[in-house]
PDB file of C-alpha atoms in Angstrom:
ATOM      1  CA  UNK A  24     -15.474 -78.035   6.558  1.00 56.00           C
ATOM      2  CA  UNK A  25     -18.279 -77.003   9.366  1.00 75.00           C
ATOM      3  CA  UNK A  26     -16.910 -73.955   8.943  1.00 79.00           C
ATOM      4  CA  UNK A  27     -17.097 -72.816   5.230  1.00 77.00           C
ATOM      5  CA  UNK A  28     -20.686 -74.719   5.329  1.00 76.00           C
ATOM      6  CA  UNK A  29     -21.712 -72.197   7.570  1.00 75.00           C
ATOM      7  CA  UNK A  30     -19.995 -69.199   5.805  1.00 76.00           C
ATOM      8  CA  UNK A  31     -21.959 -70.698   2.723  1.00 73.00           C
ATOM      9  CA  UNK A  32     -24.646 -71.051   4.577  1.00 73.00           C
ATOM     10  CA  UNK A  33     -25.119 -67.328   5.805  1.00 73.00           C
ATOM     11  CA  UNK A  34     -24.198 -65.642   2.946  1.00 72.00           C
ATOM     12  CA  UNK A  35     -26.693 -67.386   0.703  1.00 75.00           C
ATOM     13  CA  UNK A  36     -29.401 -67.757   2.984  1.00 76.00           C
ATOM     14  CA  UNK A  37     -32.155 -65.800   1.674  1.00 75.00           C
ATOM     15  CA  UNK A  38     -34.338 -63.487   3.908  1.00 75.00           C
ATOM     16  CA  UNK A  39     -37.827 -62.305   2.691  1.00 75.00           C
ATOM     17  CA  UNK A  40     -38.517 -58.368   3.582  1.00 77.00           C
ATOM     18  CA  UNK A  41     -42.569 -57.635   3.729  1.00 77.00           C
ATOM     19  CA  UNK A  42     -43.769 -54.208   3.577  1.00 82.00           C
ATOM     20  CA  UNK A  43     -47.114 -53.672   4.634  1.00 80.00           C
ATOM     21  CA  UNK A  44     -49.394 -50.483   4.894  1.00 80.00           C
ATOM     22  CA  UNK A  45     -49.840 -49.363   8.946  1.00 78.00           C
ATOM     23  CA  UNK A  46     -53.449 -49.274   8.963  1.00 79.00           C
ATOM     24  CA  UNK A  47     -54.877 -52.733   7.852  1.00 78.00           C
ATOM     25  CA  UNK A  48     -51.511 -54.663   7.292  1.00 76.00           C
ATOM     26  CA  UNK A  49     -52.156 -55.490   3.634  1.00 78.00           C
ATOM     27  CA  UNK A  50     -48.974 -56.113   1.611  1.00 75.00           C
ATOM     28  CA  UNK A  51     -47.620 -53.395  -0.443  1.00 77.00           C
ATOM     29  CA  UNK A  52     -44.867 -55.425  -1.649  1.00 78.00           C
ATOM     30  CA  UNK A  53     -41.716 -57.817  -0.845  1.00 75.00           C
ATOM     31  CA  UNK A  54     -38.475 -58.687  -1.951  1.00 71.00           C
ATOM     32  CA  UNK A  55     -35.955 -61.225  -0.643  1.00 76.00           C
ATOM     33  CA  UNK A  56     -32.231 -60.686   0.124  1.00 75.00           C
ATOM     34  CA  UNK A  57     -29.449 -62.362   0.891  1.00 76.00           C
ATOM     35  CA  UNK A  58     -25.990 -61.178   2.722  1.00 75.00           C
ATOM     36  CA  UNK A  59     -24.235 -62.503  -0.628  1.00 78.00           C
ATOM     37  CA  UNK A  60     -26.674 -59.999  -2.433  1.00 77.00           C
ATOM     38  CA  UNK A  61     -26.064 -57.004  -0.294  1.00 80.00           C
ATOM     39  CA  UNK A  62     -22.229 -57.206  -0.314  1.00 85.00           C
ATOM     40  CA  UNK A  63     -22.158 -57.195  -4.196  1.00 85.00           C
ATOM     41  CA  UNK A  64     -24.775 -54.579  -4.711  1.00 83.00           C
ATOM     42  CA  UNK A  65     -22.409 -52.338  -1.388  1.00 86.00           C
ATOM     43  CA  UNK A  66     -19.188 -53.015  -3.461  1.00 89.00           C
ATOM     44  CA  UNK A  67     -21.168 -51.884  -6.609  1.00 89.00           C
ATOM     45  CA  UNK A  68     -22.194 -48.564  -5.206  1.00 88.00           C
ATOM     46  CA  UNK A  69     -19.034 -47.617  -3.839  1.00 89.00           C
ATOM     47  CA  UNK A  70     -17.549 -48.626  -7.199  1.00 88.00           C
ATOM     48  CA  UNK A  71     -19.819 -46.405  -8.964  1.00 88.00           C
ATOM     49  CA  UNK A  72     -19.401 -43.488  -6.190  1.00 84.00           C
ATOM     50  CA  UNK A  73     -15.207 -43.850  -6.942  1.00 80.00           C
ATOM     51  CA  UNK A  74     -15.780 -43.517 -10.903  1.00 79.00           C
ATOM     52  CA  UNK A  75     -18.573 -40.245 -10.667  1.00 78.00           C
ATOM     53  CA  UNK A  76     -15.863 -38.767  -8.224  1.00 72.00           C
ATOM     54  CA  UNK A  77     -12.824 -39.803 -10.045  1.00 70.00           C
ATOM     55  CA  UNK A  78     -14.576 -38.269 -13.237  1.00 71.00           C
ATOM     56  CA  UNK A  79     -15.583 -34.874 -11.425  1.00 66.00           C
ATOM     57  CA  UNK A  80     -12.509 -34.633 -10.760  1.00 62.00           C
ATOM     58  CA  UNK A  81     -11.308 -34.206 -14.259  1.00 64.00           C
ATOM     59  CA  UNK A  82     -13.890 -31.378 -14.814  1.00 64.00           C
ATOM     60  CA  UNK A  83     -14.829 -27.987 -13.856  1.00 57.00           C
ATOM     61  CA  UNK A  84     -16.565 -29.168 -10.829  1.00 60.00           C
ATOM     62  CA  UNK A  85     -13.089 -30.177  -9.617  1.00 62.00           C
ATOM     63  CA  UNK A  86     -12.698 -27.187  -6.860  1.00 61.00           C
ATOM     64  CA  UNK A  87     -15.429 -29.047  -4.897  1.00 61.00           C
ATOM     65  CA  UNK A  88     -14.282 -32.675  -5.090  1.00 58.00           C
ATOM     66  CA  UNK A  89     -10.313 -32.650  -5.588  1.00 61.00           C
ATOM     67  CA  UNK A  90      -8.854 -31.431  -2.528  1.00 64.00           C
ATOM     68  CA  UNK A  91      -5.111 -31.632  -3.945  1.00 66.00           C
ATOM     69  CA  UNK A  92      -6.852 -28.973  -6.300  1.00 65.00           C
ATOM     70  CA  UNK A  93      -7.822 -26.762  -3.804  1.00 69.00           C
ATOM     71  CA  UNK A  94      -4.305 -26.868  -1.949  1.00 73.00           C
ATOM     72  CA  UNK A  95      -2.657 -26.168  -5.091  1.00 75.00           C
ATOM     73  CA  UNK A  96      -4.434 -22.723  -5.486  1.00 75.00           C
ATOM     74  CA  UNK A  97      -3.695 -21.298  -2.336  1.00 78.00           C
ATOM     75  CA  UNK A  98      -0.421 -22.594  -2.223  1.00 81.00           C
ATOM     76  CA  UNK A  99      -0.348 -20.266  -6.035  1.00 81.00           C
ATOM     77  CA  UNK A 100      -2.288 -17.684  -3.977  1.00 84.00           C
ATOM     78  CA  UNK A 101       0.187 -17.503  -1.663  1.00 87.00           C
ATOM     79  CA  UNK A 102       3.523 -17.192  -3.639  1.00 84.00           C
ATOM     80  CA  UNK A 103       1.911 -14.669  -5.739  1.00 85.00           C
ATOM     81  CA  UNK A 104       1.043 -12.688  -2.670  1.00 87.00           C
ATOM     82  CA  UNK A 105       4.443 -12.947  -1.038  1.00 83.00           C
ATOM     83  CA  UNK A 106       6.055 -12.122  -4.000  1.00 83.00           C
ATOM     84  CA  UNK A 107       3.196  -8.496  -4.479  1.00 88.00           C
ATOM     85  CA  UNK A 108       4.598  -7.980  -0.461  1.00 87.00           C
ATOM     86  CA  UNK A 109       8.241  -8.315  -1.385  1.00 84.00           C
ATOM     87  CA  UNK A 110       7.911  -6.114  -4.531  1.00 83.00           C
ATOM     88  CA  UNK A 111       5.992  -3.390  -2.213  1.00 86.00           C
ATOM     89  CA  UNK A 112       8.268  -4.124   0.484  1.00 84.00           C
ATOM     90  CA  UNK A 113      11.530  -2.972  -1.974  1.00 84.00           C
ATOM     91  CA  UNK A 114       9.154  -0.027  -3.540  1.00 83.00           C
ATOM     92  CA  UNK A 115       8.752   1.296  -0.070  1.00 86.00           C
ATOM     93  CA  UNK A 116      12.465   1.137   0.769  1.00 83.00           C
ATOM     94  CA  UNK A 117      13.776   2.247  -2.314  1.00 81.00           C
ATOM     95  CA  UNK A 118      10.988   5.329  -1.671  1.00 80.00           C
ATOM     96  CA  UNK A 119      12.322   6.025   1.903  1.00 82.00           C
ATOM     97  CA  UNK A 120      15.494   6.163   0.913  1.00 81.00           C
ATOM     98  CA  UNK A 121      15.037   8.379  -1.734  1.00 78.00           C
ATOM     99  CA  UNK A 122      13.113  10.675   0.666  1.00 79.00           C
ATOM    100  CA  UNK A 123      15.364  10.780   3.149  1.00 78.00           C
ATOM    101  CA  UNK A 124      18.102  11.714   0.481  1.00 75.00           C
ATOM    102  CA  UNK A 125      15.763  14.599  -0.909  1.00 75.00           C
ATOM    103  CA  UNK A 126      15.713  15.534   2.837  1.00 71.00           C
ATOM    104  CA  UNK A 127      19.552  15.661   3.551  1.00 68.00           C
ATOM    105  CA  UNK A 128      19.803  18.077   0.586  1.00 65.00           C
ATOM    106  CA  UNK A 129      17.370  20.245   1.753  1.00 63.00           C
ATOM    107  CA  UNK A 130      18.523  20.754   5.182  1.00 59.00           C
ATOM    108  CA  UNK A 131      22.785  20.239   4.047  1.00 55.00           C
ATOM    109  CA  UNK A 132      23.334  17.127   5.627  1.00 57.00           C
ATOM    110  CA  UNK A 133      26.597  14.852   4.303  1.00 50.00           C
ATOM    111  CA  UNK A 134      26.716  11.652   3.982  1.00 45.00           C
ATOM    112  CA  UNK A 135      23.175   9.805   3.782  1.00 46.00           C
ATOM    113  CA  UNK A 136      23.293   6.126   2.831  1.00 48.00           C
ATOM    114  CA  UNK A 137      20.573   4.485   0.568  1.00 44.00           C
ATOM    115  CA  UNK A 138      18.960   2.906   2.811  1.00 46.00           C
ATOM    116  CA  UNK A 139      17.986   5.613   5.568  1.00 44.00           C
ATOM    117  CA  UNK A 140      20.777   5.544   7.707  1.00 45.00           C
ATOM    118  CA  UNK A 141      23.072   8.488   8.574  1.00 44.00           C
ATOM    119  CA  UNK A 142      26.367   8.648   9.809  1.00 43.00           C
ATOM    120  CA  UNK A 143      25.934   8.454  13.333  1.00 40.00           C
ATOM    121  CA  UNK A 144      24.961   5.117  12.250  1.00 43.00           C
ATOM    122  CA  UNK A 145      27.334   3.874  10.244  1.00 44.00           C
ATOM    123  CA  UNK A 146      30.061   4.872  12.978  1.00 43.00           C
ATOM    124  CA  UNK A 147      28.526   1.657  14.788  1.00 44.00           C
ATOM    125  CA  UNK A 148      31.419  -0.208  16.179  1.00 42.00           C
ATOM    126  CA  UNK A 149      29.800  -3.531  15.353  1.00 43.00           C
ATOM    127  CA  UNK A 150      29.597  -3.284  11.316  1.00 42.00           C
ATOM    128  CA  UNK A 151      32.350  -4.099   9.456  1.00 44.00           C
ATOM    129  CA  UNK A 152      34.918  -1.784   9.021  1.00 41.00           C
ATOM    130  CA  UNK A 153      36.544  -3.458   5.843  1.00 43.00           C
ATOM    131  CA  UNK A 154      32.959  -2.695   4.246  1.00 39.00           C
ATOM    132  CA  UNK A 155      32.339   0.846   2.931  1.00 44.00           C
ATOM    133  CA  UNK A 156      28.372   1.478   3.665  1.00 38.00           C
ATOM    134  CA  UNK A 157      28.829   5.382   3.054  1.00 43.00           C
ATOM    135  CA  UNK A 158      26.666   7.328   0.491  1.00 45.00           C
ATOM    136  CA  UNK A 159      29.448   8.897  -1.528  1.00 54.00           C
ATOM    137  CA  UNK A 160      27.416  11.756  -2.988  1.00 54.00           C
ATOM    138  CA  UNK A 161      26.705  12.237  -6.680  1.00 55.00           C
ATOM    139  CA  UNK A 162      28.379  15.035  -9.151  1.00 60.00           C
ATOM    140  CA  UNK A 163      25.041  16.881  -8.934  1.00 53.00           C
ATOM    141  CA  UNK A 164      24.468  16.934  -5.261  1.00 53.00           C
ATOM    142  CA  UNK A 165      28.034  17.974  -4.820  1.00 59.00           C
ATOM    143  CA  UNK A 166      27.161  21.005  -6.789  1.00 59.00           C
ATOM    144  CA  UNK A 167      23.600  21.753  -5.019  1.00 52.00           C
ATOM    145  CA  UNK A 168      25.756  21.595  -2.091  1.00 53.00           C
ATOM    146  CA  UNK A 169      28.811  23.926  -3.217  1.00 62.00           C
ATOM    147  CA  UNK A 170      26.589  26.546  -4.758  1.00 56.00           C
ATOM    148  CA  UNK A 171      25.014  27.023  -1.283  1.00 49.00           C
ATOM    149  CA  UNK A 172      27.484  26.752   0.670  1.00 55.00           C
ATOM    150  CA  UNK A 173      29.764  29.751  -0.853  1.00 57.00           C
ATOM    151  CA  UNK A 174      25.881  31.923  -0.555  1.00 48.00           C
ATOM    152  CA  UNK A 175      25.026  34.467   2.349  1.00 50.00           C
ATOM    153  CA  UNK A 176      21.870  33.201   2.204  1.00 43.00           C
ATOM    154  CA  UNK A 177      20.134  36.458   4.087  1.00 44.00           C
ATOM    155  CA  UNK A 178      22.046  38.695   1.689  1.00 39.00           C
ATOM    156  CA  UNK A 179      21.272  36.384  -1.693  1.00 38.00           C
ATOM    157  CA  UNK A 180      18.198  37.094  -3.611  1.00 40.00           C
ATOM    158  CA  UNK A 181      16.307  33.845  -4.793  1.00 39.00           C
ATOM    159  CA  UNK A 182      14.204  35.152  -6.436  1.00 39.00           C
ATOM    160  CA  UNK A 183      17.394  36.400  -8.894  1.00 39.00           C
ATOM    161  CA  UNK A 184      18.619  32.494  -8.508  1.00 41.00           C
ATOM    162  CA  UNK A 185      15.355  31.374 -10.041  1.00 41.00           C
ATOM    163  CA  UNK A 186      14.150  33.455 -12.563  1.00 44.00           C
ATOM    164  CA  UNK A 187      16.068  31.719 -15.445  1.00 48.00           C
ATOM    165  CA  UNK A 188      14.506  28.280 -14.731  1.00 54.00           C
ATOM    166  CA  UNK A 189      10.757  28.955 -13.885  1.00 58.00           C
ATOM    167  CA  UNK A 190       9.520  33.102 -13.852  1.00 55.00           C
ATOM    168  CA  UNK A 191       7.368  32.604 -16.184  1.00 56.00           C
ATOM    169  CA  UNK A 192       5.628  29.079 -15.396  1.00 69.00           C
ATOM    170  CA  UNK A 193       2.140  29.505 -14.357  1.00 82.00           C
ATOM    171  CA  UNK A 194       1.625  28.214 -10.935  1.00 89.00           C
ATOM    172  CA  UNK A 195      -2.050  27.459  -9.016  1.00 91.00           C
ATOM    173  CA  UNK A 196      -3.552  29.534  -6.024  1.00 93.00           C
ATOM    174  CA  UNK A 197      -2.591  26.720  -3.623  1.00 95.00           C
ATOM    175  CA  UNK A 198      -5.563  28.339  -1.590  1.00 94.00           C
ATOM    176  CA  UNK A 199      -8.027  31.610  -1.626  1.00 93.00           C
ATOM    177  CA  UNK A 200      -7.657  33.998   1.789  1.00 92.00           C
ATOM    178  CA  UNK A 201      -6.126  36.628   3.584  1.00 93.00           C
ATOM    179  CA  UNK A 202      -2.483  36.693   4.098  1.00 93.00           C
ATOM    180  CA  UNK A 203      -1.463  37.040   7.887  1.00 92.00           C
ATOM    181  CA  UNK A 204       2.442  36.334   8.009  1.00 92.00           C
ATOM    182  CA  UNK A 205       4.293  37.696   5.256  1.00 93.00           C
ATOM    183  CA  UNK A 206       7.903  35.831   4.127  1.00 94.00           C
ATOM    184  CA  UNK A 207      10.426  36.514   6.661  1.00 93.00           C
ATOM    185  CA  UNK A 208      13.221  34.525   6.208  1.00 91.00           C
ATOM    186  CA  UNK A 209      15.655  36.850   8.834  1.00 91.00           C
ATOM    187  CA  UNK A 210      12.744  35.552  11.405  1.00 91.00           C
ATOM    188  CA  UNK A 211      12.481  31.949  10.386  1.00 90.00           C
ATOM    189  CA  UNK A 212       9.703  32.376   8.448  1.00 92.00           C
ATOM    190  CA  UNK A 213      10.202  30.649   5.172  1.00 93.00           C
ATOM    191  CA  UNK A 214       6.415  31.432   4.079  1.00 94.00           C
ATOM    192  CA  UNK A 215       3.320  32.845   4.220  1.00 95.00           C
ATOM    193  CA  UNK A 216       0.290  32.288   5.911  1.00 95.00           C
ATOM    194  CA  UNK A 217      -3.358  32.344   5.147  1.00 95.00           C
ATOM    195  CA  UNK A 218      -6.241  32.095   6.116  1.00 94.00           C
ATOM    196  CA  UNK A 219      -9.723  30.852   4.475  1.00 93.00           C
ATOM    197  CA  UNK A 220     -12.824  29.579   4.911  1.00 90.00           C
ATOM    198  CA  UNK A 221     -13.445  26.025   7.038  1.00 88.00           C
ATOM    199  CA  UNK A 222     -12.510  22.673   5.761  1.00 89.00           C
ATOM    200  CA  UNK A 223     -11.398  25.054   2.213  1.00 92.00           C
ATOM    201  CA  UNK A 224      -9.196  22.527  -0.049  1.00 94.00           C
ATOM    202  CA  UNK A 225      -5.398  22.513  -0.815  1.00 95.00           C
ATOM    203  CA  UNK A 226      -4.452  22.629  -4.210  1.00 95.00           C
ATOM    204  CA  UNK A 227      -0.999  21.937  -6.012  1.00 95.00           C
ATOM    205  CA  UNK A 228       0.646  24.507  -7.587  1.00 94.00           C
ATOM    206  CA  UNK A 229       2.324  22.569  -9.987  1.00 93.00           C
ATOM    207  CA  UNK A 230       2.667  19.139 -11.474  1.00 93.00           C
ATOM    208  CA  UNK A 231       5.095  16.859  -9.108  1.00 94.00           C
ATOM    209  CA  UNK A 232       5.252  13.995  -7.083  1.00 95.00           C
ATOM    210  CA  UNK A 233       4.789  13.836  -3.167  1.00 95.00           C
ATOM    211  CA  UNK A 234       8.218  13.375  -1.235  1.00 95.00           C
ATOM    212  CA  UNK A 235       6.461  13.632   2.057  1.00 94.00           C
ATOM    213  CA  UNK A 236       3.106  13.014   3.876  1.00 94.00           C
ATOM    214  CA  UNK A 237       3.485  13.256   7.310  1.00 93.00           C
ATOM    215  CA  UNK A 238       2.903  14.154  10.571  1.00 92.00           C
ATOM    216  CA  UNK A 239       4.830  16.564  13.363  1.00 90.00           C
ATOM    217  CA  UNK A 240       4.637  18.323  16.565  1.00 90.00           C
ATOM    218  CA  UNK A 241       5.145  21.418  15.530  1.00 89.00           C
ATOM    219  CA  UNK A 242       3.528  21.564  11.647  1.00 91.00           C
ATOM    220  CA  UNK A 243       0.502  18.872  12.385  1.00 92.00           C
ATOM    221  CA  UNK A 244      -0.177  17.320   8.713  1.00 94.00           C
ATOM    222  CA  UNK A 245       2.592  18.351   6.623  1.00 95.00           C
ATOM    223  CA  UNK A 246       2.516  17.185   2.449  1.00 96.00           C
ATOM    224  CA  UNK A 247       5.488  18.526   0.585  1.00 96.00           C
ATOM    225  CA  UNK A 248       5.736  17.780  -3.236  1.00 96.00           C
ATOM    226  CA  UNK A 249       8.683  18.376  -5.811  1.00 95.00           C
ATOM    227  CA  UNK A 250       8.219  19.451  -9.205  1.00 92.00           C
ATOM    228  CA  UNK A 251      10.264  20.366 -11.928  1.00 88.00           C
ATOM    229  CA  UNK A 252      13.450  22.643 -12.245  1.00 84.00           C
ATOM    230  CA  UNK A 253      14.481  21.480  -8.744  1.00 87.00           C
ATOM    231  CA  UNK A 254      11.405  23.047  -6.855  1.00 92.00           C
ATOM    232  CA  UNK A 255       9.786  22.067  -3.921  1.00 94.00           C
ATOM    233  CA  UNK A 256       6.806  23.140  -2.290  1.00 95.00           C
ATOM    234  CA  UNK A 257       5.413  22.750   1.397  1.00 96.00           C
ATOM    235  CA  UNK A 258       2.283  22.706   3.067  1.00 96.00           C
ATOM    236  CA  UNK A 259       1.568  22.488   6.481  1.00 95.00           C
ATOM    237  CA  UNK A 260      -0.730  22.719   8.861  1.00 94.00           C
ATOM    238  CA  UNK A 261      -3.588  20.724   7.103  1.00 95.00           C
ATOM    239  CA  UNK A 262      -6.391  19.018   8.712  1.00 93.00           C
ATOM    240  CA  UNK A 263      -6.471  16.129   6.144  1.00 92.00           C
ATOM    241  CA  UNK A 264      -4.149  14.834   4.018  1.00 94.00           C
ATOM    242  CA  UNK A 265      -5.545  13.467   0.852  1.00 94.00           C
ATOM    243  CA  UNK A 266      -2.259  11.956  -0.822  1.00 93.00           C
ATOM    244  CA  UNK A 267       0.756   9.450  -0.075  1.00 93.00           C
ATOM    245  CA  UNK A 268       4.567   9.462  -0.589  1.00 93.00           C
ATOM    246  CA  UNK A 269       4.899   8.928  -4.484  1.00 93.00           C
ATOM    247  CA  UNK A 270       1.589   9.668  -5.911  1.00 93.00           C
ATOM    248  CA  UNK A 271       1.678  11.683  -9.012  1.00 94.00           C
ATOM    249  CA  UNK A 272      -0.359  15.103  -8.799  1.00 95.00           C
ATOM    250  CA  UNK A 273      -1.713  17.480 -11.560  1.00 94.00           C
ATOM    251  CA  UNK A 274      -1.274  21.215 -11.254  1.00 92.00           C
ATOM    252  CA  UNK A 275      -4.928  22.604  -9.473  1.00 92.00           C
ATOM    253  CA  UNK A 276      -5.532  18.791  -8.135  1.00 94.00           C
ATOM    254  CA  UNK A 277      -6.609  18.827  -4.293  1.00 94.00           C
ATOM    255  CA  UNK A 278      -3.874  17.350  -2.187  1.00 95.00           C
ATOM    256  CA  UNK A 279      -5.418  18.116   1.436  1.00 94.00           C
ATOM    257  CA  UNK A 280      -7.469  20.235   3.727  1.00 94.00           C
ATOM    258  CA  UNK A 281      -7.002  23.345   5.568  1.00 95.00           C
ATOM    259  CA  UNK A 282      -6.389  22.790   9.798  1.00 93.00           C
ATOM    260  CA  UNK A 283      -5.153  23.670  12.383  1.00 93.00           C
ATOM    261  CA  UNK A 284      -3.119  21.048  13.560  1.00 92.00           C
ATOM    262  CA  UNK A 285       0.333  21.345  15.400  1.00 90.00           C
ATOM    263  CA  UNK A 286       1.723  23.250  17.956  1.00 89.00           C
ATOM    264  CA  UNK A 287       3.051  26.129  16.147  1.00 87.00           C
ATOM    265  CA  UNK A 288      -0.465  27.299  15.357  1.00 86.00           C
ATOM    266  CA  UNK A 289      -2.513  29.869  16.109  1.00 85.00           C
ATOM    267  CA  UNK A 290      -5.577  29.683  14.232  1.00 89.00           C
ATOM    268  CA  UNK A 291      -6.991  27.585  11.402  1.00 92.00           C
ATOM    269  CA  UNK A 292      -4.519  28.602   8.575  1.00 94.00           C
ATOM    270  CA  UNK A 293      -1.951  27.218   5.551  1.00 95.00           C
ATOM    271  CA  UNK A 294       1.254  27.993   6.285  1.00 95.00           C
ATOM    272  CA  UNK A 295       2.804  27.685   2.231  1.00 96.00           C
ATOM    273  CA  UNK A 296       6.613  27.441   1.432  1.00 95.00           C
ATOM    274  CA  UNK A 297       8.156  27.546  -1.798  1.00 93.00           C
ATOM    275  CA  UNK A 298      11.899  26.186  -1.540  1.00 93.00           C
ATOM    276  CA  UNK A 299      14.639  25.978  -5.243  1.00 91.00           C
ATOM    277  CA  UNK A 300      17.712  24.210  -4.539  1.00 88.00           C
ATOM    278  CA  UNK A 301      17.681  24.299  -0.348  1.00 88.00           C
ATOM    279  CA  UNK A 302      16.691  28.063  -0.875  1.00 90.00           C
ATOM    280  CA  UNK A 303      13.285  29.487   0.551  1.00 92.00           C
ATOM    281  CA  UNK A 304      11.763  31.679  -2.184  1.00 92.00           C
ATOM    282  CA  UNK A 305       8.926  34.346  -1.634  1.00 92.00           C
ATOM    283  CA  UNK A 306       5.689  32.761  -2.578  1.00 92.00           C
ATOM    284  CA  UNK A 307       4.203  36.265  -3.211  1.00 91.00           C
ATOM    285  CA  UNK A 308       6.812  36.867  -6.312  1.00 89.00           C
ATOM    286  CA  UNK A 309       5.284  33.882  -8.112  1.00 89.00           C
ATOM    287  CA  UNK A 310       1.301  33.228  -6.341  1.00 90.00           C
ATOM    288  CA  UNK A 311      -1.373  35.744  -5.790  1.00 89.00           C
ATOM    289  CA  UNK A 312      -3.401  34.427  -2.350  1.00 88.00           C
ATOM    290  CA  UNK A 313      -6.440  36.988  -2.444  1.00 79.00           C
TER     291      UNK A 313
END
């Protein structure tokens, strides 16, 4: 009994709190309180804190006071941007092989799987023998293939190959200059060169879209675009290249810069190739450079 008397005791004793001005101690005002009075009016504001939160929460102003609300956004954020990497991830893949395919042709390479590898690959003695992971090539590309490789390429005349599919398409000046190297394919010169003016832009010749943007020792920047009626043409030694593998390009639109980058260079120049079904064509028959 001592007990609760005194519990009853101290929480309903009453304490009187004076304020009084600094200067001449006159009362300003006063209140009394008691520890009963103080817990109710604490459990009251805490109560009224929990409802203004619990209804912010419910409102617009809910990505400053509902944490859970926050989490579930970036945890949205996230998927979404996993799923955008996986998408560009496949895009890319599906590009490189598709590239590397375009490549094979070009050069008459067999046998290139999907997904960039070639055969010295696939011979791997660890992959599964029982599984068949080689490219069988399509009806097309056996043609491309047969028709070129019955040709005497130095004796052929492309230009007579060609002339039924795109003599008299209009092509763009890829570039104003003089010409230095005429096309010499008997000399490995599958080309022409020119030579213009300082940072001078590249242009397209044709509509197409860019198989490859690259780099190498011996071309610097390299940008090679196929068009239409199985044409492909090829510019290298750029300073700058101003478009990426698959990008869509308009006839006249600029693709890079002129250079003088790689090793097989001996001046700032554009080294142009025009190439129809793995066969180097004359750009002079179809472009006029001057």
């Amino acid at each position: 009994m001592n007990i609760r008397i005194k519990i009853r005791n101290w929480l309903t004793e009453k304490y009187l709190i004076v304020i009084r001005k600094k200067h001449d101690f006159s009362v300003v005002g006063s209140f009394n309180v008691s520890f009963s009075r103080a817990i109710i009016l604490g459990v009251l504001s805490l109560s009224v804190i929990f409802f203004i939160s619990l209804v912010l929460t419910r409102t617009i102003l809910r990505q400053w006071f509902d944490p859970v609300y926050m989490e579930t956004e970036n945890t949205a954020k996230i998927l979404m941007l996993s799923d955008i990497v996986d998408s560009l991830s496949l895009a890319v893949s599906q590009k490189d092989a598709y590239l590397a395919n375009i490549q094979g042709i070009i050069s008459g390479n067999e046998g290139i799987d999907p997904n960039g590898m070639t055969e010295m690959d696939q011979s791997n003695p660890k992959q599964d023998s029982s599984v068949n992971t080689v490219f069988e090539p399509s009806e097309a590309t056996l043609s491309i293939l047969d028709e070129f490789s019955n040709s005497n390429l130095e004796t052929s005349n492309p230009i007579g190959i060609s002339t039924g599919s795109f003599a008299e398409t209009f092509f763009f000046t890829p570039i104003k200059g003089v010409l230095t190297a005429v096309f010499a394919p008997k000399e490995d010169h599958f080309g022409v060169d020119i030579v213009a003016k300082e940072n001078e832009p590249v242009k397209a010749i044709a509509d197409g879209t860019v198989i490859l943007a690259s780099w190498t020792l011996d071309t610097g920047y390299i940008i090679s675009i196929q068009h239409s009626n199985e044409l492909i043409s090829i510019y290298k030694h750029n300073s700058v290249i101003l478009k990426k593998v698959g990008d869509l390009v308009r006839a006249g639109e600029i693709i890079s810069i002129i250079g003088n980058t790689g090793e097989l260079t001996t001046g700032q120049h554009l080294h142009f190739e025009l190439w129809y079904k793995g066969t180097p064509l004359n750009p002079q028959e179809f472009i006029t450079f001057d």
